[in-house]
Coordinates of C-alpha atoms and ligand atoms in Angstrom, one line a residue:
M425 CA 16.2 15.5 -12.3
S426 CA 14.7 18.1 -14.7
L427 CA 11.1 19.0 -13.8
P428 CA 8.4 20.2 -16.2
A429 CA 8.7 23.8 -17.5
R430 CA 5.6 25.0 -15.6
P431 CA 5.7 23.5 -12.0
G432 CA 2.8 24.8 -10.0
A433 CA 0.8 25.9 -13.0
V434 CA -2.7 24.3 -13.1
P435 CA -4.1 23.8 -16.6
A436 CA -7.8 24.2 -17.0
P437 CA -9.9 21.1 -16.8
V438 CA -10.7 19.4 -20.1
E439 CA -14.4 19.9 -20.8
S440 CA -16.4 16.9 -22.0
P441 CA -17.9 17.4 -25.5
D442 CA -21.5 17.4 -24.2
G443 CA -20.6 20.2 -21.7
A444 CA -21.1 17.9 -18.7
A445 CA -18.5 17.5 -15.9
P446 CA -14.9 18.0 -16.9
M447 CA -13.3 14.8 -18.4
F448 CA -10.1 15.4 -16.5
S449 CA -8.7 17.9 -14.1
I450 CA -5.2 17.8 -12.9
E451 CA -5.5 20.0 -9.8
F452 CA -3.6 17.9 -7.3
G453 CA -5.8 18.6 -4.3
K454 CA -8.9 17.7 -6.2
M455 CA -7.5 14.6 -8.0
L456 CA -10.1 11.9 -8.3
C457 CA -10.6 9.4 -11.1
M458 CA -13.9 9.6 -13.0
G459 CA -14.9 6.2 -11.7
C460 CA -14.5 7.4 -8.1
R461 CA -16.2 10.7 -8.5
P462 CA -19.8 9.6 -7.9
A463 CA -18.7 8.2 -4.5
G464 CA -16.6 11.3 -3.8
R465 CA -13.7 9.2 -2.5
C466 CA -10.9 7.1 -3.9
R467 CA -11.9 3.5 -4.0
F468 CA -8.5 2.5 -2.6
G469 CA -9.0 5.0 0.3
L470 CA -6.0 7.0 -1.0
V471 CA -5.4 10.4 0.6
L472 CA -2.3 12.0 -0.8
R473 CA -0.4 15.2 -0.1
R474 CA 2.7 16.7 -1.6
G475 CA 6.0 15.6 0.0
E476 CA 9.5 16.8 -0.6
N477 CA 11.5 16.9 -3.8
G478 CA 8.5 16.1 -6.0
A479 CA 7.3 13.1 -3.9
V480 CA 3.8 12.5 -2.8
E481 CA 2.8 10.7 0.4
G482 CA -0.3 9.7 2.4
T483 CA -2.4 6.8 3.3
A484 CA -4.5 4.0 1.8
R485 CA -7.1 1.6 3.1
F486 CA -8.6 -1.2 1.2
S487 CA -12.2 -2.3 2.0
A488 CA -13.8 -5.7 1.6
E489 CA -14.6 -5.2 -2.1
H490 CA -10.8 -5.6 -2.7
E491 CA -10.4 -8.9 -1.0
G492 CA -8.7 -11.6 -3.1
A493 CA -8.9 -14.3 -0.4
G494 CA -8.0 -14.8 3.2
G495 CA -8.2 -11.1 4.2
V496 CA -5.5 -10.3 1.6
V497 CA -6.0 -7.5 -1.0
H498 CA -6.3 -8.6 -4.6
G499 CA -3.1 -7.9 -6.5
G500 CA -4.9 -6.0 -9.2
S501 CA -6.3 -3.6 -6.6
V502 CA -2.8 -3.2 -5.1
M503 CA -1.5 -2.3 -8.5
G504 CA -4.3 0.1 -9.0
A505 CA -3.4 2.0 -5.9
L506 CA 0.3 2.0 -6.8
D507 CA -0.6 3.3 -10.3
E508 CA -2.7 6.0 -8.8
A509 CA 0.1 7.1 -6.4
C510 CA 2.6 7.1 -9.3
G511 CA 0.3 9.2 -11.4
A512 CA -0.1 11.7 -8.6
V513 CA 3.7 12.6 -8.9
P514 CA 3.4 14.3 -12.3
I515 CA 0.1 15.7 -11.3
A516 CA 1.8 17.4 -8.4
A517 CA 4.0 19.0 -11.0
A518 CA 0.8 20.0 -13.0
V519 CA 1.2 17.7 -15.9
L520 CA -0.9 14.7 -17.0
S521 CA 1.0 11.6 -17.7
V522 CA -0.2 8.1 -18.4
T523 CA 1.2 4.8 -17.4
A524 CA 3.3 3.2 -20.1
E525 CA 4.8 0.4 -18.0
M526 CA 4.7 -0.7 -14.4
N527 CA 6.6 -3.5 -12.6
V528 CA 5.4 -4.5 -9.2
A529 CA 7.2 -6.6 -6.5
F530 CA 4.6 -8.1 -4.1
R531 CA 6.9 -8.6 -1.1
R532 CA 4.2 -9.3 1.5
P533 CA 0.4 -9.8 1.5
V534 CA -1.4 -6.5 1.8
P535 CA -4.1 -6.6 4.5
L536 CA -7.7 -5.3 4.2
D537 CA -9.1 -2.7 6.5
R538 CA -5.8 -1.5 7.8
E539 CA -4.3 1.9 7.5
L540 CA -1.4 1.8 5.1
D541 CA 1.3 4.4 4.3
V542 CA 1.9 5.3 0.7
R543 CA 4.9 7.0 -0.8
A544 CA 5.6 7.8 -4.5
W545 CA 8.6 9.7 -5.8
P546 CA 10.2 10.6 -9.2
E547 CA 13.5 9.0 -10.1
S548 CA 13.9 11.0 -13.4
R549 CA 12.1 12.9 -16.2
D550 CA 13.7 13.1 -19.6
E551 CA 13.3 15.8 -22.3
R552 CA 10.6 13.7 -24.0
G553 CA 8.5 13.8 -20.9
H554 CA 9.1 10.2 -19.9
W555 CA 9.1 9.8 -16.1
I556 CA 10.5 6.9 -14.0
I557 CA 8.5 6.8 -10.8
H558 CA 8.6 4.6 -7.8
A559 CA 5.8 3.9 -5.3
E560 CA 5.6 1.8 -2.1
L561 CA 2.9 0.7 0.3
Y562 CA 3.7 0.0 4.0
L563 CA 1.8 -1.1 7.1
S564 CA 1.7 2.0 9.2
G565 CA 4.6 2.1 11.6
D566 CA 6.6 -0.5 9.7
D567 CA 9.5 0.5 7.5
R568 CA 9.6 -2.6 5.3
P569 CA 7.6 -2.1 2.2
L570 CA 4.7 -4.5 1.5
C571 CA 5.1 -3.9 -2.2
H572 CA 7.1 -1.7 -4.6
A573 CA 6.3 -0.4 -8.0
Q574 CA 8.6 1.0 -10.7
A575 CA 6.8 2.7 -13.5
R576 CA 7.4 4.6 -16.7
F577 CA 4.9 7.4 -17.3
V578 CA 4.6 9.5 -20.4
E579 CA 3.4 13.1 -20.5
R580 CA 0.3 13.8 -22.6
D581 CA -1.7 16.8 -23.5
P582 CA -5.1 15.7 -22.1
E583 CA -7.2 17.2 -24.8
K584 CA -5.1 15.6 -27.6
H585 CA -4.7 12.3 -25.9
Y586 CA -8.4 11.7 -25.1
G587 CA -9.4 13.2 -28.4
R588 CA -7.1 10.9 -30.3
F589 CA -8.4 7.9 -28.2
K590 CA -12.0 8.7 -29.1
E591 CA -11.2 9.1 -32.8
W592 CA -9.3 5.8 -32.8
L593 CA -12.1 3.9 -31.1
D594 CA -14.8 5.5 -33.2
G595 CA -12.8 4.7 -36.3
R596 CA -12.5 1.0 -35.3
E597 CA -16.2 0.8 -34.5
N598 CA -17.2 2.5 -37.8
A599 CA -14.9 0.2 -39.8
A600 CA -16.5 -2.9 -38.1
G601 CA -19.9 -1.4 -38.4
Ligands
FAQ1752 C1 1.1 7.3 -24.5 C2 1.6 5.8 -24.7 C3 2.1 5.2 -23.4 C4 2.8 5.9 -25.7 O1 2.4 6.5 -26.9 P1 3.4 7.0 -27.9 O2 4.4 7.8 -27.2 O3 2.6 7.7 -29.0 O4 4.2 5.7 -28.4 P2 3.8 4.8 -29.6 O5 3.9 5.7 -30.8 O6 4.7 3.6 -29.5 O7 2.3 4.4 -29.4 C5 2.0 3.1 -29.1 C6 0.6 2.8 -29.7 O8 -0.4 3.6 -29.0 C7 -1.2 4.3 -29.9 N1 -1.6 5.5 -29.2 C8 -0.9 6.4 -28.6 N2 -1.7 7.4 -28.1 C9 -3.0 7.0 -28.4 C10 -4.2 7.5 -28.0 N3 -4.3 8.6 -27.4 N4 -5.3 6.9 -28.4 C11 -5.2 5.7 -29.1 N5 -4.0 5.1 -29.5 C12 -2.9 5.8 -29.1 C13 -0.2 4.6 -31.1 O9 -0.9 4.9 -32.2 C14 0.5 3.3 -31.2 O10 -0.3 2.4 -31.9 P3 0.4 1.4 -33.0 O11 1.4 0.5 -32.2 O12 1.1 2.3 -34.0 O13 -0.8 0.7 -33.6 C15 0.5 5.0 -25.4 O14 1.0 3.7 -25.7 C16 -0.7 4.9 -24.6 O15 -1.6 5.8 -24.6 N6 -0.9 3.8 -23.8 C17 -2.1 3.7 -22.9 C18 -1.8 4.4 -21.6 C19 -2.8 4.2 -20.6 O16 -4.0 4.2 -21.0 N7 -2.4 4.0 -19.3 C20 -3.4 3.8 -18.3 C21 -4.2 5.0 -17.9 S1 -3.2 6.3 -17.1 C22 -3.3 5.8 -15.4 O17 -4.0 4.9 -15.0 C23 -2.3 6.5 -14.5 C24 -2.7 7.7 -13.8 C25 -3.1 7.7 -12.5 C26 -3.5 8.9 -11.9 C27 -3.5 10.1 -12.6 C28 -3.1 10.1 -13.9 C29 -2.7 8.9 -14.5

């Protein structure tokens, strides 16, 4: 697998236009989505660290707000946690990438309020910056995955990506306006 040209380098956070908190920072140890920042913790209870060979690993714990029914976590929340774990793999290599596709096998129901093990690892990265990444969730102490994700992530320059997004959205709203 070829890795990004600048492993270990940490790009500066992208400042928001009004000078408020950074829009995005890809420092692995400080990774937290904007939606989780006010609470200061990942809503999926994810705590990740670097593993070997570009992998990340750690734990997750879903609280009652993620219940679908019967003490089982909603599939969308499971996918959110797997997406986050996959996204952490390029971030551990100091690049932002976004999810282009994700396929999830829900093998067993995921329980609420239990410590879960999480593992995500890169299968490949091509010269266009497309990554194939896998992630799994396990009940702690069990080696059969509860669910497995295979995802394609695409590297983006954060400033250009979010700038282009804003221009596109503003353009649509102005045209409708
Ligand atoms: C980047 C790519 C996947 C591929 O794009 P490309 O290589 O350029 O391929 P293509 O040219 O086929 O484009 C297809 C269409 O897309 C349009 N377009 C492209 N860029 C922009 C733009 N900036 N703004 C607006 N539109 C844009 C483009 O014009 C085209 O439109 P068209 O068909 O001509 O009318 C793009 O489809 C995309 O941004 N998808 C949404 C991804 C996403 O939001 N993922 C979830 C969040 S990340 C996450 O949760 C994981 C995470 C966790 C933890 C930590 C970190 C991460």
